[in-house]
């Protein structure tokens, strides 16, 4: 006998918050991974739609060479050390590298004609170079501009939504 | 509308207690010492109680409990105490949501703290600029205080117009504010602090933090400009179109900031900001 949908109560959704220089990998299809206030930082999501395994990484700086001690202590601070780790983490939970859907948001840019302060741009550049070198491509991205962003990865279906202050939420 | 009109028409704007404003005033006095700080605090019981509670929080891990302002200054130093008092005082006024900028309650305050700790760091970072660390910290703390005033007049239509100017003309947020309203949050903040008769270099820094004065010689505004940018890059960028900030083309040279140095600076700002943030959440 089927039950009217009106009587089905969904269990509370688990929200896993990813801080700056932090990452979370999960195989909980009922969870949502969220990271707040991505400015020049990048929020990188990986999702295997078949295994329903995904991960979210929030990196702040492009290059770990500036501080190797810091990179060892918190690899998710840097693009070049954080990205390999989030790939490893989702694969450890049963994701298949060949099925991974890769999305990225953030990398906001200041008005800086000299481009000394363009950390957002360099974060994205280092990330794309790293992916290319390893034969991956980005499925969708929402990078650059002046807005800071909150990013959510819905582990049920891999949807990635973006919300900026004073703006409506949209999917990428 | 001028900045002065904005200040004159401000409603219910309680920025800080008399004691806190007097302490900022002491920053300008080369002869001020610990006794002066104690004297100001003595008349503000609530502030003293808050200060002692913060000193006794686990963040400082002091071996014995602190029970007086004199003792607190002796153990933690006069600069640390001054920064704590100012942070405690201004947090109440600046922990408010600003509809005009689409910021949530804690965001303006967190950004102010991040900029303050960045400014203090910059005075110690071997850059070719001499500034008193407490003055730099205070200027960082107050640099965006004009947003409290602007928020009172920014209607939704004005916000939409400002955002439009940013998008179509690639204006900075502060230039777009000036184009639409006739003044901006930096000018408004400076005008407000002038009415409190705060030290001139702090007022200068607040007024010019988006248009830093570099020649004939570097002013505090240049330091706060870099601190503000570093705070944005370290993950503290509140409100809509938060990155629509024009970086002064000469400021990197003036402070000898290279791409690598910038990354290290952002890293340091992040760490010191997290420490301060933790400290304040305990207070």
PDB file of C-alpha atoms in Angstrom, chain A residues 20 37-41 60-64 66-67 70 77-78 108-114 116-120 122 145-148 164-167, chain B residues 102 163 166-167 170-172 226 229 232-235 237 239-247 249 251-252 257-260 262-264 266-267 270-271:
ATOM      1  CA  UNK A  20      38.303  28.616   4.967  1.00  0.00           C
ATOM      2  CA  UNK A  37      31.882  33.989   1.965  1.00  0.00           C
ATOM      3  CA  UNK A  38      34.006  32.860  -0.926  1.00  0.00           C
ATOM      4  CA  UNK A  39      35.707  36.060  -2.038  1.00  0.00           C
ATOM      5  CA  UNK A  40      38.952  35.638  -3.917  1.00  0.00           C
ATOM      6  CA  UNK A  41      39.035  32.104  -2.482  1.00  0.00           C
ATOM      7  CA  UNK A  60      42.540  30.644  -0.140  1.00  0.00           C
ATOM      8  CA  UNK A  61      45.893  30.989  -1.918  1.00  0.00           C
ATOM      9  CA  UNK A  62      47.365  29.630  -5.153  1.00  0.00           C
ATOM     10  CA  UNK A  63      50.809  28.471  -4.224  1.00  0.00           C
ATOM     11  CA  UNK A  64      52.061  26.482  -1.203  1.00  0.00           C
ATOM     12  CA  UNK A  66      55.396  30.569   0.083  1.00  0.00           C
ATOM     13  CA  UNK A  67      55.071  28.627   3.350  1.00  0.00           C
ATOM     14  CA  UNK A  70      51.792  26.034   6.736  1.00  0.00           C
ATOM     15  CA  UNK A  77      44.881  26.467   2.401  1.00  0.00           C
ATOM     16  CA  UNK A  78      46.508  26.241  -1.045  1.00  0.00           C
ATOM     17  CA  UNK A 108      36.426  37.436  -7.065  1.00  0.00           C
ATOM     18  CA  UNK A 109      38.635  40.240  -8.383  1.00  0.00           C
ATOM     19  CA  UNK A 110      39.491  43.669  -7.069  1.00  0.00           C
ATOM     20  CA  UNK A 111      39.763  46.602  -9.486  1.00  0.00           C
ATOM     21  CA  UNK A 112      43.528  46.276  -9.797  1.00  0.00           C
ATOM     22  CA  UNK A 113      45.050  47.252 -13.150  1.00  0.00           C
ATOM     23  CA  UNK A 114      48.559  46.442 -11.860  1.00  0.00           C
ATOM     24  CA  UNK A 116      49.565  42.603  -7.954  1.00  0.00           C
ATOM     25  CA  UNK A 117      46.541  41.871  -5.799  1.00  0.00           C
ATOM     26  CA  UNK A 118      44.787  39.478  -8.216  1.00  0.00           C
ATOM     27  CA  UNK A 119      44.891  36.422  -5.985  1.00  0.00           C
ATOM     28  CA  UNK A 120      41.425  35.365  -7.184  1.00  0.00           C
ATOM     29  CA  UNK A 122      45.731  33.264  -9.894  1.00  0.00           C
ATOM     30  CA  UNK A 145      33.362  39.423 -10.660  1.00  0.00           C
ATOM     31  CA  UNK A 146      33.063  41.553  -7.530  1.00  0.00           C
ATOM     32  CA  UNK A 147      30.656  39.483  -5.471  1.00  0.00           C
ATOM     33  CA  UNK A 148      31.407  37.171  -2.591  1.00  0.00           C
ATOM     34  CA  UNK A 164      25.614  36.353  -3.231  1.00  0.00           C
ATOM     35  CA  UNK A 165      24.543  39.115  -0.818  1.00  0.00           C
ATOM     36  CA  UNK A 166      21.463  40.901  -2.127  1.00  0.00           C
ATOM     37  CA  UNK A 167      21.017  38.422  -5.020  1.00  0.00           C
TER      38      UNK A 167
ATOM     39  CA  UNK B 102      23.204  43.433   2.511  1.00  0.00           C
ATOM     40  CA  UNK B 163      25.126  48.403  -8.255  1.00  0.00           C
ATOM     41  CA  UNK B 166      29.503  49.355 -10.619  1.00  0.00           C
ATOM     42  CA  UNK B 167      28.444  46.851 -13.288  1.00  0.00           C
ATOM     43  CA  UNK B 170      33.212  49.487 -13.686  1.00  0.00           C
ATOM     44  CA  UNK B 171      33.154  52.027 -10.888  1.00  0.00           C
ATOM     45  CA  UNK B 172      34.426  51.144  -7.447  1.00  0.00           C
ATOM     46  CA  UNK B 226      46.486  47.848   2.041  1.00  0.00           C
ATOM     47  CA  UNK B 229      42.579  44.873   0.666  1.00  0.00           C
ATOM     48  CA  UNK B 232      39.288  41.090   1.673  1.00  0.00           C
ATOM     49  CA  UNK B 233      41.792  38.598   0.291  1.00  0.00           C
ATOM     50  CA  UNK B 234      41.962  36.805   3.656  1.00  0.00           C
ATOM     51  CA  UNK B 235      38.261  36.010   3.464  1.00  0.00           C
ATOM     52  CA  UNK B 237      34.620  40.831   2.304  1.00  0.00           C
ATOM     53  CA  UNK B 239      28.178  42.965   1.526  1.00  0.00           C
ATOM     54  CA  UNK B 240      27.221  43.135  -2.119  1.00  0.00           C
ATOM     55  CA  UNK B 241      29.838  43.725  -4.827  1.00  0.00           C
ATOM     56  CA  UNK B 242      32.392  43.592  -2.006  1.00  0.00           C
ATOM     57  CA  UNK B 243      35.392  43.368  -4.342  1.00  0.00           C
ATOM     58  CA  UNK B 244      34.524  46.543  -6.267  1.00  0.00           C
ATOM     59  CA  UNK B 245      37.463  48.286  -4.628  1.00  0.00           C
ATOM     60  CA  UNK B 246      40.057  50.167  -6.662  1.00  0.00           C
ATOM     61  CA  UNK B 247      43.548  49.233  -5.578  1.00  0.00           C
ATOM     62  CA  UNK B 249      48.328  51.712  -8.583  1.00  0.00           C
ATOM     63  CA  UNK B 251      50.536  51.386  -3.226  1.00  0.00           C
ATOM     64  CA  UNK B 252      52.287  48.098  -4.022  1.00  0.00           C
ATOM     65  CA  UNK B 257      54.482  44.370  -1.893  1.00  0.00           C
ATOM     66  CA  UNK B 258      55.342  41.667  -4.432  1.00  0.00           C
ATOM     67  CA  UNK B 259      53.017  38.832  -5.442  1.00  0.00           C
ATOM     68  CA  UNK B 260      54.762  36.421  -3.045  1.00  0.00           C
ATOM     69  CA  UNK B 262      51.200  39.509  -0.677  1.00  0.00           C
ATOM     70  CA  UNK B 263      50.410  35.804  -0.245  1.00  0.00           C
ATOM     71  CA  UNK B 264      52.444  35.664   2.975  1.00  0.00           C
ATOM     72  CA  UNK B 266      47.275  37.379   3.506  1.00  0.00           C
ATOM     73  CA  UNK B 267      48.244  34.230   5.376  1.00  0.00           C
ATOM     74  CA  UNK B 270      44.131  35.277   8.304  1.00  0.00           C
ATOM     75  CA  UNK B 271      45.927  33.829  11.321  1.00  0.00           C
TER      76      UNK B 271
END
